[in-house]
Each structure stands twice: as C-alpha cells, then as structure tokens.
C-alpha cells in the first residue's frame, strides 16, 4: 500500500503521510492513485478483507481532499469515491459525486458511533500536519465529531479539549473558539458553532 496510508494489522487508525512526503505532492498524488486502483480492482475473497480495511482509509482520504495540491485533492476524492463504491455506501457516493464535501464529514460520523470515536482519535494526528488546510479540516471535523459527546461524555470531551490524547490537539482546539465548547459546564450555555 501507499506510504502514509499503510494499514498495519490490528491498527485502529491510518497515520498521515510521513514528513518526508509532505513536500512532495506528486508522490502523495501517486500514492493515493495507487490506493484508488487497488480499491477498484479488488474482487472475490479479497473484496471482503479489503472492505474491512477500507474503513480506516476513509478519514485520511477525506482530509486529503483539502490538500494544497489540487491534483492530490482530486485524487483523494476519486479514491474516496472508489472506497464508497467498494463499501456499497450509496449516500457517501452520492455526496462525493455531487461535491457536497462537508456533508461527507457528517455522513462518515453518522454511520457508526464506534467508528466516529475512532475517527475522532485518528483526526487528532492531522492537527500536526505541515499543511494548514489539513489542520483546519481536522479542527472542523473534530468539532463536528465532538458535538454528540457534549451531553453524553463530558469527560471524554474534556480530555480532547485539554489535549490529553494528542500532543498538539489541546492547544489548537482550545484556540479554535466556536467549534468545541471551551466551558464544559452545561449550565453556562456554551454551544458549538
């Protein structure tokens, strides 16, 4: 598989591209194109195994649709569309085809609460990405993912806001007013934007 999108056995997340590929948009594009080709060429018994691994590719491909390089962003969208087709996820496929990109984030989160939590953890790593558009996409996604945690899991949300689960996450999230409530006191009436 492509660098940065390799799925180790038992891994719950896919890391962003390594720093050595951050400055090379052509390599990022070709890596993502390779993933798309792999997704569209899978059939038979391998299809079932690949489907289970494809879930961990969705969020990195979604974030790379915000890549500074237009060719990488387009390759990511095409690969995400191939993943939606492989997973037989019609709503995701339709949103991608009609270019409703930020509805895609909601679609990813709505599918499964367990996966939404994994995506939340996976997205924290993108706060450290060298590209500001990917950092911004991660902050918006985390804000969207954290909304359901407000009333149900204040301890978990507090961990995320304080950065106890990601080195850079706390500072960046706390500096981003309006996406995640900074006050976890429900009586204060703070709301996410």
Tab-separated table of C-alpha atoms in Angstrom:
chain	number	residue	atom	x	y	z
A	1	UNK	CA	0.000	0.000	0.000
A	2	UNK	CA	0.971	3.614	-0.342
A	3	UNK	CA	3.208	5.394	2.188
A	4	UNK	CA	1.230	7.111	4.891
A	5	UNK	CA	-1.862	5.071	4.156
A	6	UNK	CA	-0.466	1.640	5.032
A	7	UNK	CA	-2.800	-0.261	7.354
A	8	UNK	CA	-0.818	-2.372	9.810
A	9	UNK	CA	-2.571	-5.446	11.223
A	10	UNK	CA	-4.697	-4.565	14.218
A	11	UNK	CA	-4.293	-0.848	13.626
A	12	UNK	CA	-7.252	1.344	14.516
A	13	UNK	CA	-6.027	4.304	12.517
A	14	UNK	CA	-4.102	5.294	9.465
A	15	UNK	CA	-1.374	7.882	10.027
A	16	UNK	CA	-0.992	10.980	7.871
A	17	UNK	CA	1.733	10.999	5.257
A	18	UNK	CA	5.197	10.934	6.836
A	19	UNK	CA	7.160	14.210	6.887
A	20	UNK	CA	9.364	13.041	4.005
A	21	UNK	CA	6.292	13.107	1.697
A	22	UNK	CA	4.822	16.359	2.992
A	23	UNK	CA	6.724	18.472	0.482
A	24	UNK	CA	6.232	16.158	-2.480
A	25	UNK	CA	2.698	16.489	-3.804
A	26	UNK	CA	3.409	14.232	-6.788
A	27	UNK	CA	4.312	11.305	-4.508
A	28	UNK	CA	1.208	11.943	-2.373
A	29	UNK	CA	-0.922	12.018	-5.525
A	30	UNK	CA	0.570	8.805	-6.923
A	31	UNK	CA	0.177	7.048	-3.559
A	32	UNK	CA	-3.490	7.969	-3.427
A	33	UNK	CA	-3.984	6.962	-7.069
A	34	UNK	CA	-2.459	3.585	-6.253
A	35	UNK	CA	-4.959	3.161	-3.418
A	36	UNK	CA	-7.836	4.032	-5.763
A	37	UNK	CA	-6.623	1.470	-8.305
A	38	UNK	CA	-6.379	-1.131	-5.559
A	39	UNK	CA	-9.909	-0.366	-4.363
A	40	UNK	CA	-11.466	-0.639	-7.822
A	41	UNK	CA	-9.587	-3.808	-8.770
A	42	UNK	CA	-10.461	-5.889	-5.702
A	43	UNK	CA	-12.842	-8.798	-6.233
A	44	UNK	CA	-13.579	-12.280	-4.924
A	45	UNK	CA	-12.433	-13.282	-1.441
A	46	UNK	CA	-10.051	-10.341	-1.258
A	47	UNK	CA	-13.035	-7.996	-1.585
A	48	UNK	CA	-14.360	-8.905	1.889
A	49	UNK	CA	-10.956	-8.452	3.528
A	50	UNK	CA	-10.344	-5.199	1.687
A	51	UNK	CA	-13.752	-3.857	2.683
A	52	UNK	CA	-12.852	-4.211	6.367
A	53	UNK	CA	-9.567	-2.357	5.861
A	54	UNK	CA	-11.163	0.325	3.700
A	55	UNK	CA	-12.997	1.843	6.690
A	56	UNK	CA	-9.650	3.074	8.045
A	57	UNK	CA	-8.829	4.796	4.751
A	58	UNK	CA	-11.947	6.971	4.662
A	59	UNK	CA	-10.860	9.750	7.002
A	60	UNK	CA	-7.313	10.216	5.612
A	61	UNK	CA	-8.758	10.368	2.097
A	62	UNK	CA	-11.377	12.851	3.299
A	63	UNK	CA	-8.722	15.104	4.849
A	64	UNK	CA	-6.515	14.944	1.770
A	65	UNK	CA	-9.397	16.319	-0.283
A	66	UNK	CA	-8.250	19.574	1.411
A	67	UNK	CA	-4.634	19.099	0.286
A	68	UNK	CA	-2.902	22.250	-1.002
A	69	UNK	CA	-2.150	20.430	-4.227
A	70	UNK	CA	-5.224	20.318	-6.441
A	71	UNK	CA	-4.095	17.039	-8.023
A	72	UNK	CA	-3.755	15.380	-4.601
A	73	UNK	CA	-7.168	16.704	-3.541
A	74	UNK	CA	-8.774	15.374	-6.737
A	75	UNK	CA	-7.016	12.007	-6.404
A	76	UNK	CA	-8.268	11.780	-2.822
A	77	UNK	CA	-11.832	12.480	-3.890
A	78	UNK	CA	-11.624	9.805	-6.602
A	79	UNK	CA	-10.140	7.295	-4.150
A	80	UNK	CA	-12.823	8.098	-1.571
A	81	UNK	CA	-15.453	7.565	-4.258
A	82	UNK	CA	-13.876	4.182	-5.076
A	83	UNK	CA	-13.949	3.322	-1.359
A	84	UNK	CA	-17.650	4.276	-1.130
A	85	UNK	CA	-18.346	2.059	-4.143
A	86	UNK	CA	-16.432	-0.864	-2.631
A	87	UNK	CA	-18.318	-0.431	0.651
A	88	UNK	CA	-21.605	-0.108	-1.264
A	89	UNK	CA	-22.279	3.114	0.642
A	90	UNK	CA	-24.701	4.922	-1.649
A	91	UNK	CA	-25.155	8.072	0.447
A	92	UNK	CA	-21.403	8.692	0.636
A	93	UNK	CA	-21.030	8.028	-3.087
A	94	UNK	CA	-23.859	10.463	-3.917
A	95	UNK	CA	-22.391	13.208	-1.700
A	96	UNK	CA	-18.987	12.825	-3.366
A	97	UNK	CA	-20.442	12.817	-6.874
A	98	UNK	CA	-22.415	15.993	-6.135
A	99	UNK	CA	-19.387	17.556	-4.388
A	100	UNK	CA	-21.132	18.140	-1.060
A	101	UNK	CA	-17.814	17.812	0.762
A	102	UNK	CA	-18.714	18.927	4.274
A	103	UNK	CA	-21.805	16.766	4.267
A	104	UNK	CA	-19.346	13.911	3.699
A	105	UNK	CA	-17.917	14.532	7.188
A	106	UNK	CA	-21.354	14.195	8.742
A	107	UNK	CA	-22.018	11.082	6.683
A	108	UNK	CA	-18.814	9.465	7.973
A	109	UNK	CA	-19.757	10.268	11.563
A	110	UNK	CA	-23.360	9.097	11.298
A	111	UNK	CA	-22.549	5.612	10.070
A	112	UNK	CA	-21.393	4.189	13.405
A	113	UNK	CA	-20.789	5.646	16.872
A	114	UNK	CA	-17.824	3.300	17.379
A	115	UNK	CA	-16.230	4.392	14.114
A	116	UNK	CA	-16.969	8.046	14.911
A	117	UNK	CA	-14.886	7.707	18.085
A	118	UNK	CA	-12.060	6.077	16.102
A	119	UNK	CA	-12.259	8.845	13.507
A	120	UNK	CA	-12.056	11.415	16.275
A	121	UNK	CA	-8.825	9.875	17.566
A	122	UNK	CA	-7.489	9.423	14.033
A	123	UNK	CA	-8.131	13.086	13.207
A	124	UNK	CA	-6.038	14.349	16.135
A	125	UNK	CA	-2.869	13.381	14.253
A	126	UNK	CA	-3.801	15.724	11.405
A	127	UNK	CA	-3.568	18.693	13.766
A	128	UNK	CA	0.198	18.236	13.452
A	129	UNK	CA	0.230	18.086	9.657
A	130	UNK	CA	2.534	20.531	7.876
A	131	UNK	CA	-0.328	21.758	5.676
A	132	UNK	CA	-2.605	24.346	7.255
A	133	UNK	CA	-5.638	23.278	5.143
A	134	UNK	CA	-5.345	19.736	6.540
A	135	UNK	CA	-5.039	21.099	10.086
A	136	UNK	CA	-8.140	23.243	9.514
A	137	UNK	CA	-10.059	20.286	8.088
A	138	UNK	CA	-9.105	18.252	11.172
A	139	UNK	CA	-10.257	21.005	13.529
A	140	UNK	CA	-13.611	21.300	11.736
A	141	UNK	CA	-14.030	17.527	11.730
A	142	UNK	CA	-13.150	17.254	15.426
A	143	UNK	CA	-15.648	19.999	16.201
A	144	UNK	CA	-18.335	18.136	14.314
A	145	UNK	CA	-17.375	14.795	15.882
A	146	UNK	CA	-17.313	16.240	19.403
A	147	UNK	CA	-20.861	17.605	19.281
A	148	UNK	CA	-22.517	14.310	20.302
A	149	UNK	CA	-20.052	13.968	23.197
A	150	UNK	CA	-21.139	17.224	24.844
A	151	UNK	CA	-24.064	15.883	26.817
A	152	UNK	CA	-23.158	12.204	26.944
A	153	UNK	CA	-19.433	12.055	27.581
A	154	UNK	CA	-18.154	15.311	29.112
A	155	UNK	CA	-15.070	13.557	30.497
A	156	UNK	CA	-14.072	12.353	27.009
A	157	UNK	CA	-14.664	15.786	25.502
A	158	UNK	CA	-12.649	17.382	28.274
A	159	UNK	CA	-9.756	15.001	27.529
A	160	UNK	CA	-9.843	16.002	23.876
A	161	UNK	CA	-10.060	19.729	24.607
A	162	UNK	CA	-7.205	19.558	27.105
A	163	UNK	CA	-5.033	17.647	24.643
A	164	UNK	CA	-4.518	14.599	26.845
A	165	UNK	CA	-4.871	12.366	23.786
A	166	UNK	CA	-2.788	14.344	21.317
A	167	UNK	CA	0.284	16.486	21.821
A	168	UNK	CA	-0.805	19.445	19.721
A	169	UNK	CA	-4.535	18.812	19.887
A	170	UNK	CA	-5.224	20.695	23.103
A	171	UNK	CA	-3.645	23.992	22.137
A	172	UNK	CA	-5.113	24.029	18.666
A	173	UNK	CA	-8.600	23.053	19.791
A	174	UNK	CA	-8.625	25.455	22.714
A	175	UNK	CA	-7.550	28.242	20.365
A	176	UNK	CA	-10.375	27.438	17.978
A	177	UNK	CA	-13.319	29.095	19.626
A	178	UNK	CA	-16.788	28.165	18.482
A	179	UNK	CA	-16.095	24.630	17.257
A	180	UNK	CA	-15.846	22.888	20.593
A	181	UNK	CA	-17.252	24.435	23.760
A	182	UNK	CA	-14.372	25.621	25.918
A	183	UNK	CA	-16.506	25.517	29.061
A	184	UNK	CA	-17.813	22.069	29.810
A	185	UNK	CA	-20.236	23.397	32.410
A	186	UNK	CA	-23.634	22.679	30.816
A	187	UNK	CA	-25.254	25.471	32.817
A	188	UNK	CA	-23.074	28.070	31.072
A	189	UNK	CA	-24.990	27.609	27.835
A	190	UNK	CA	-21.892	27.490	25.631
A	191	UNK	CA	-22.618	25.948	22.276
A	192	UNK	CA	-20.595	24.701	19.358
A	193	UNK	CA	-20.715	26.828	16.221
